[in-house]
Short mmCIF file of C-alpha atoms in Angstrom, two decimals:
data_model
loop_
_atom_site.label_atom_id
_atom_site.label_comp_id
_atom_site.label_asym_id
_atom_site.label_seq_id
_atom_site.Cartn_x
_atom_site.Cartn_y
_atom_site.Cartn_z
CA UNK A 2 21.34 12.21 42.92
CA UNK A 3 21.20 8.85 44.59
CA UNK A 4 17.45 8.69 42.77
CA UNK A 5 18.93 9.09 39.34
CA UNK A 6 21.59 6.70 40.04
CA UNK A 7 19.45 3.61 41.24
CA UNK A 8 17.21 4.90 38.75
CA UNK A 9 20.01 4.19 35.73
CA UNK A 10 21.55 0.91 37.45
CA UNK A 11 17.82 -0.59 37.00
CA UNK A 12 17.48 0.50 33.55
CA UNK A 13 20.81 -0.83 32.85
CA UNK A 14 19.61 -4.48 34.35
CA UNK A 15 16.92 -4.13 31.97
CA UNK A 16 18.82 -3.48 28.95
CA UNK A 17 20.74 -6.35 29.50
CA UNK A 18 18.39 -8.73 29.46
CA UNK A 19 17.49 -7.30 26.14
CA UNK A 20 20.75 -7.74 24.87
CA UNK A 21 20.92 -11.54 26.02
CA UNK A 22 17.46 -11.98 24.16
CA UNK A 23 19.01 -10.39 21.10
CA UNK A 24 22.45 -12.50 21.42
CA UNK A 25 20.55 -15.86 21.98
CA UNK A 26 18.23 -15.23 19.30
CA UNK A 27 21.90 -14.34 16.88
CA UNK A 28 23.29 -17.70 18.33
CA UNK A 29 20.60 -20.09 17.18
CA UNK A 30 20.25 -18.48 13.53
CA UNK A 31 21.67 -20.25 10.24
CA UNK A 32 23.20 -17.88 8.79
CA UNK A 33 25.04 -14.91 11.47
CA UNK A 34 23.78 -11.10 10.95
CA UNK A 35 26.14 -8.85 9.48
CA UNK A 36 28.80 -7.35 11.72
CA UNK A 37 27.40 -3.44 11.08
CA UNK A 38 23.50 -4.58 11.06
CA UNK A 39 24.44 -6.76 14.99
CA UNK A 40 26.14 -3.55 16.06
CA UNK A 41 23.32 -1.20 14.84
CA UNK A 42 21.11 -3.47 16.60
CA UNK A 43 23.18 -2.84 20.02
CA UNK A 44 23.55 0.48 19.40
CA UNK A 45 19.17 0.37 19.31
CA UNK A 46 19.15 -1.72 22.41
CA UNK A 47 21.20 1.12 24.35
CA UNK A 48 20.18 4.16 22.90
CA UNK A 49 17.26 4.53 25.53
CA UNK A 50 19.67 4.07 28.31
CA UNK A 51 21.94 7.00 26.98
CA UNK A 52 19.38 9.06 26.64
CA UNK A 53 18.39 8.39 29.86
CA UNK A 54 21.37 9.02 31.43
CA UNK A 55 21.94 12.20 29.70
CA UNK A 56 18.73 13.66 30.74
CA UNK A 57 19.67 12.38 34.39
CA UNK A 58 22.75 14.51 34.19
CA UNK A 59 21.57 17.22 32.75
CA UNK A 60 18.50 16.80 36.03
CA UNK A 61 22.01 16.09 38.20
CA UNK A 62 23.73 19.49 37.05
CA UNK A 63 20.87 22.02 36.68
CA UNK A 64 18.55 20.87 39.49
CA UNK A 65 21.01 19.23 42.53
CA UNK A 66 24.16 20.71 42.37
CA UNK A 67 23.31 24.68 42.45
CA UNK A 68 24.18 25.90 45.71
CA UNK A 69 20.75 27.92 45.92
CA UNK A 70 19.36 24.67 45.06
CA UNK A 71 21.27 22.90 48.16
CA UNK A 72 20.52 25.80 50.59
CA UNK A 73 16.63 25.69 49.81
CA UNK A 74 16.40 21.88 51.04
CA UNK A 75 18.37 23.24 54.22
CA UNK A 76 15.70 25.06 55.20
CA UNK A 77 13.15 23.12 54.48
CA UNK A 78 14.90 20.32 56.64
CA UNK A 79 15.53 22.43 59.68
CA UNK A 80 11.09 22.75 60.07
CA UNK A 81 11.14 19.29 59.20
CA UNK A 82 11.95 16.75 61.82
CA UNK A 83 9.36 13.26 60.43
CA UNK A 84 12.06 12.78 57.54
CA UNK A 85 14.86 14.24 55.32
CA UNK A 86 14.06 15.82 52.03
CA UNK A 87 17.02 15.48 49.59
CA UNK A 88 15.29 16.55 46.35
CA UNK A 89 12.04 16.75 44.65
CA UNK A 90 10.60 15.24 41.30
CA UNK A 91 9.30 17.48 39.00
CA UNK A 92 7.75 16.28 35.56
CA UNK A 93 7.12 18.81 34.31
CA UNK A 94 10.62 20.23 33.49
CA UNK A 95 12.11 19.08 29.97
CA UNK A 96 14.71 16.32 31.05
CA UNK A 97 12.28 14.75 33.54
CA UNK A 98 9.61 14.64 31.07
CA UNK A 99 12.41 12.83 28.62
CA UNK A 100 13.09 10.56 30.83
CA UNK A 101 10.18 9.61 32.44
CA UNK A 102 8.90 9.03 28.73
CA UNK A 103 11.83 6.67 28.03
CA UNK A 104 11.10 4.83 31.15
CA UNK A 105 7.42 4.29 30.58
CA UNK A 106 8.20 2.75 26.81
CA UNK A 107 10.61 0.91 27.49
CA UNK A 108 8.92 -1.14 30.49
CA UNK A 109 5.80 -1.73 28.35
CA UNK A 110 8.30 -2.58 25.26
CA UNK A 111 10.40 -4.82 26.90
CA UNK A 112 7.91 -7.55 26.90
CA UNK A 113 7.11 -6.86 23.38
CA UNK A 114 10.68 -7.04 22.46
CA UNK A 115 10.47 -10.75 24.13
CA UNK A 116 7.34 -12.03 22.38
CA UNK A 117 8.87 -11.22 19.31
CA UNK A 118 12.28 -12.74 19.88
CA UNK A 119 10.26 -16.06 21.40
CA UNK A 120 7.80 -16.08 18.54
CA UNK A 121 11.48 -15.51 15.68
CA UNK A 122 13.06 -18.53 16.88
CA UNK A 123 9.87 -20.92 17.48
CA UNK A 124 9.85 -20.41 13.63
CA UNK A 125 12.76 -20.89 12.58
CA UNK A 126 13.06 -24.28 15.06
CA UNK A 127 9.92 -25.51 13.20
CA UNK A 128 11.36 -24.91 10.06
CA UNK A 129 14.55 -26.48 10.76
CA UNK A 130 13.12 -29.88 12.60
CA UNK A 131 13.38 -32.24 10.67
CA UNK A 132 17.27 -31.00 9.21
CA UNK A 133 18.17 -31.83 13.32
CA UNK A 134 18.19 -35.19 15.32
CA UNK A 135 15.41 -35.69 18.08
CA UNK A 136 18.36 -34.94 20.87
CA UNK A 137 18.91 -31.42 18.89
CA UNK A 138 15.30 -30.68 19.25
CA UNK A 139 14.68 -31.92 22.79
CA UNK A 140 17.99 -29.22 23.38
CA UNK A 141 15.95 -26.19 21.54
CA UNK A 142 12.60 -27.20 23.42
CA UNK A 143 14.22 -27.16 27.12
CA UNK A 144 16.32 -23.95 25.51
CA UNK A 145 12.24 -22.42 24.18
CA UNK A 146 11.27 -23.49 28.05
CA UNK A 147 13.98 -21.14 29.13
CA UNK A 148 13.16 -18.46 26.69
CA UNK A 149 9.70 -18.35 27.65
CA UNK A 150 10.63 -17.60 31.29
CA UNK A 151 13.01 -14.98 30.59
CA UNK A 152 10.55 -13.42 28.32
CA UNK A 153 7.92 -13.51 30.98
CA UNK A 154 10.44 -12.36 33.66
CA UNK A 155 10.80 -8.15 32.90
CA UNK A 156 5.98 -8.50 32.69
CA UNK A 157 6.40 -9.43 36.06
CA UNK A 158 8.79 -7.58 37.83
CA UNK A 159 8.75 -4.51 35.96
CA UNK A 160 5.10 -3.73 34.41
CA UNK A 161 3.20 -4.40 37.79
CA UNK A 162 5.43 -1.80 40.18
CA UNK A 163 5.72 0.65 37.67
CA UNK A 164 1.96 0.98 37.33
CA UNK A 165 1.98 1.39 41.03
CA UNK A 166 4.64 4.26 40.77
CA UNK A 167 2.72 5.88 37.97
CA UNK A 168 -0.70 5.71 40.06
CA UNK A 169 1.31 7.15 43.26
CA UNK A 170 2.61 10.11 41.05
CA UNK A 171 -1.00 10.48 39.54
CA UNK A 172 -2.16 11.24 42.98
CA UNK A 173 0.36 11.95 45.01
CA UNK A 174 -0.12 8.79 47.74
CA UNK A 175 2.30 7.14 49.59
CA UNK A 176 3.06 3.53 48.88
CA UNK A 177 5.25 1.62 50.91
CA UNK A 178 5.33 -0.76 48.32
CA UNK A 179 6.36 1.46 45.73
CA UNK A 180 8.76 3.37 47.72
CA UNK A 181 11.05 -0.08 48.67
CA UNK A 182 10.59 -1.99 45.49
CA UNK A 183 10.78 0.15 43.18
CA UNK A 184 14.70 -0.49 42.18
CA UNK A 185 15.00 -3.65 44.15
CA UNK A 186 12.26 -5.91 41.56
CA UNK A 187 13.61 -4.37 38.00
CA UNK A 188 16.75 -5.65 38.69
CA UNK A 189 15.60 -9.39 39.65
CA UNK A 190 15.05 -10.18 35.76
CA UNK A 191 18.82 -9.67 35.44
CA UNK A 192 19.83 -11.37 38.64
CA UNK A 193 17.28 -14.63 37.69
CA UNK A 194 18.76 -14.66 33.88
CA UNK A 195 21.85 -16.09 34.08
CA UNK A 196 20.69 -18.79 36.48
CA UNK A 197 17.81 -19.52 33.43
CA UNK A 198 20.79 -19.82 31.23
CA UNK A 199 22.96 -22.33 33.01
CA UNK A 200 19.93 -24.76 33.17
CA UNK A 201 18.26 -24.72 29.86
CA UNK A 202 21.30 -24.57 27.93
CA UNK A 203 22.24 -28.81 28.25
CA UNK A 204 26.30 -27.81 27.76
CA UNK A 205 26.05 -25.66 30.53
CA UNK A 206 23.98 -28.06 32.96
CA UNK A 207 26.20 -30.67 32.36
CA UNK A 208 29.07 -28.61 33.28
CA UNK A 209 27.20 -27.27 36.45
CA UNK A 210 26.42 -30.89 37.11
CA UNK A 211 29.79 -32.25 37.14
CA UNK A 212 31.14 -29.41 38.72
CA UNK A 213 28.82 -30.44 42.06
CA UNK A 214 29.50 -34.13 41.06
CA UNK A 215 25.90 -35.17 40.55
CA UNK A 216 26.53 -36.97 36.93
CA UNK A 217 30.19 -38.17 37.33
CA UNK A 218 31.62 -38.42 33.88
CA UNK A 219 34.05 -41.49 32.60
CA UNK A 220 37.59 -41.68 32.07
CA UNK A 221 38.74 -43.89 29.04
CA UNK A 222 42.35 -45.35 30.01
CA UNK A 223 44.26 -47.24 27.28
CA UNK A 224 46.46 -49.98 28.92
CA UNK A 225 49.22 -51.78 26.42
CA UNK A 226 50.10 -55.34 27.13
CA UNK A 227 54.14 -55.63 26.92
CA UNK A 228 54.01 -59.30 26.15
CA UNK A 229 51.71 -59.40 23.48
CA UNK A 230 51.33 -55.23 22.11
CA UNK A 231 47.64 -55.35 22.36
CA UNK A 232 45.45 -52.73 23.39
CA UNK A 233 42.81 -53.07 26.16
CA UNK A 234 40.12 -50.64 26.81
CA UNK A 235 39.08 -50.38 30.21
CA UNK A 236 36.34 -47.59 31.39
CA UNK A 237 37.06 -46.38 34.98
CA UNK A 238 34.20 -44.46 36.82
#
């Protein structure tokens, strides 16, 4: 049980840096998609995690919980004194083989799924230039930097440990590697994201910025003269 749910809580880190991809590529078109088409769209982005999740409890229910089930791993505990075994993975039962089928697709098409959001808004930046002042496109080229990285991000946490998982289940080695990793790396492209965000996006840095007073901002006072009613501006750092 414990497998399935690490196994779901680093899907769900994946699907959500999907979903930012998606949202950023929404914010920075002319003209916003259409309410149902943007939740259609979501509904895409999260189908492979329900289905997921309902073959995991349907794995959970028919395959952990049965008290024959329990009472098998008993026994083979009480001859067994290197390690505990709390369950065994079997792909070749229906909900497994669902799963594991979701899981390989969507690693290999979450990279896609970048590429093609990057690649979207390059063009439409290039064909909106020259509507936009050089500061606007200095903005969208730190805010393509940023893009780039959290495309890049799920390739290299996710594609390189899986195909060490799916070797080790090929034939049947033991990889320390695989065995501590394996839910601890998925999740880094969600935990790395947000930080991405706050830099490349100039509103956001600025804010960061004068929150840890590195660029101090300026307060505009107005002072009135009694004597003589006119206005002074004076600029206080």
């Amino acid at each position: 049980m414990f497998y399935h749910i690490m196994q779901t809580c680093t899907f769900a880190s994946g699907i959500s840096v999907v979903i930012s991809l998606f949202l950023k590529y929404q914010a920075v078109r002319l003209t916003p998609f259409d309410p149902k088409w943007r939740k259609f769209v979501l509904f895409l982005i999260i189908l492979p995690l329900i289905i997921s999740v309902s073959m995991e409890v349907v794995l959970i229910v028919d395959h952990s919980l049965p008290l024959e089930i329990r009472e098998h791993y008993e026994q083979l505990n009480l001859s067994n004194e290197q390690y505990t075994i709390v369950g065994v993975i079997d792909f070749f039962i229906w909900p497994s083989t669902v799963n594991t089928s979701v899981m390989v697709l969507s690693v290999f098409m979450f990279p896609v799924v970048g590429l093609l959001s990057l690649w979207k808004m390059r063009k439409l930046f290039k064909r909106t230039s020259d509507r936009v002042s050089a500061i606007k496109n200095s903005q969208r080229r730190l805010f393509l930097i940023g893009l780039v990285i959290q495309t890049f991000l799920p390739l290299i946490f996710y594609c390189p440990i899986s195909l060490v998982y799916f070797y080790c289940i090929r034939t049947k080695e033991e990889i320390l590697l695989q065995q501590y990793f394996m839910f601890t790396l998925p999740a880094c492209p969600a935990l790395i994201d947000p930080y991405i965000t706050l830099y490349f996006v100039k509103p956001y840095r600025d804010t960061i910025k004068n929150w840890f007073t590195m660029r101090m901002g300026t307060k505009k006072v107005v002072i009135v003269s009694p004597a003589t009613m006119n206005s002074t501006l004076m600029i206080v750092e």
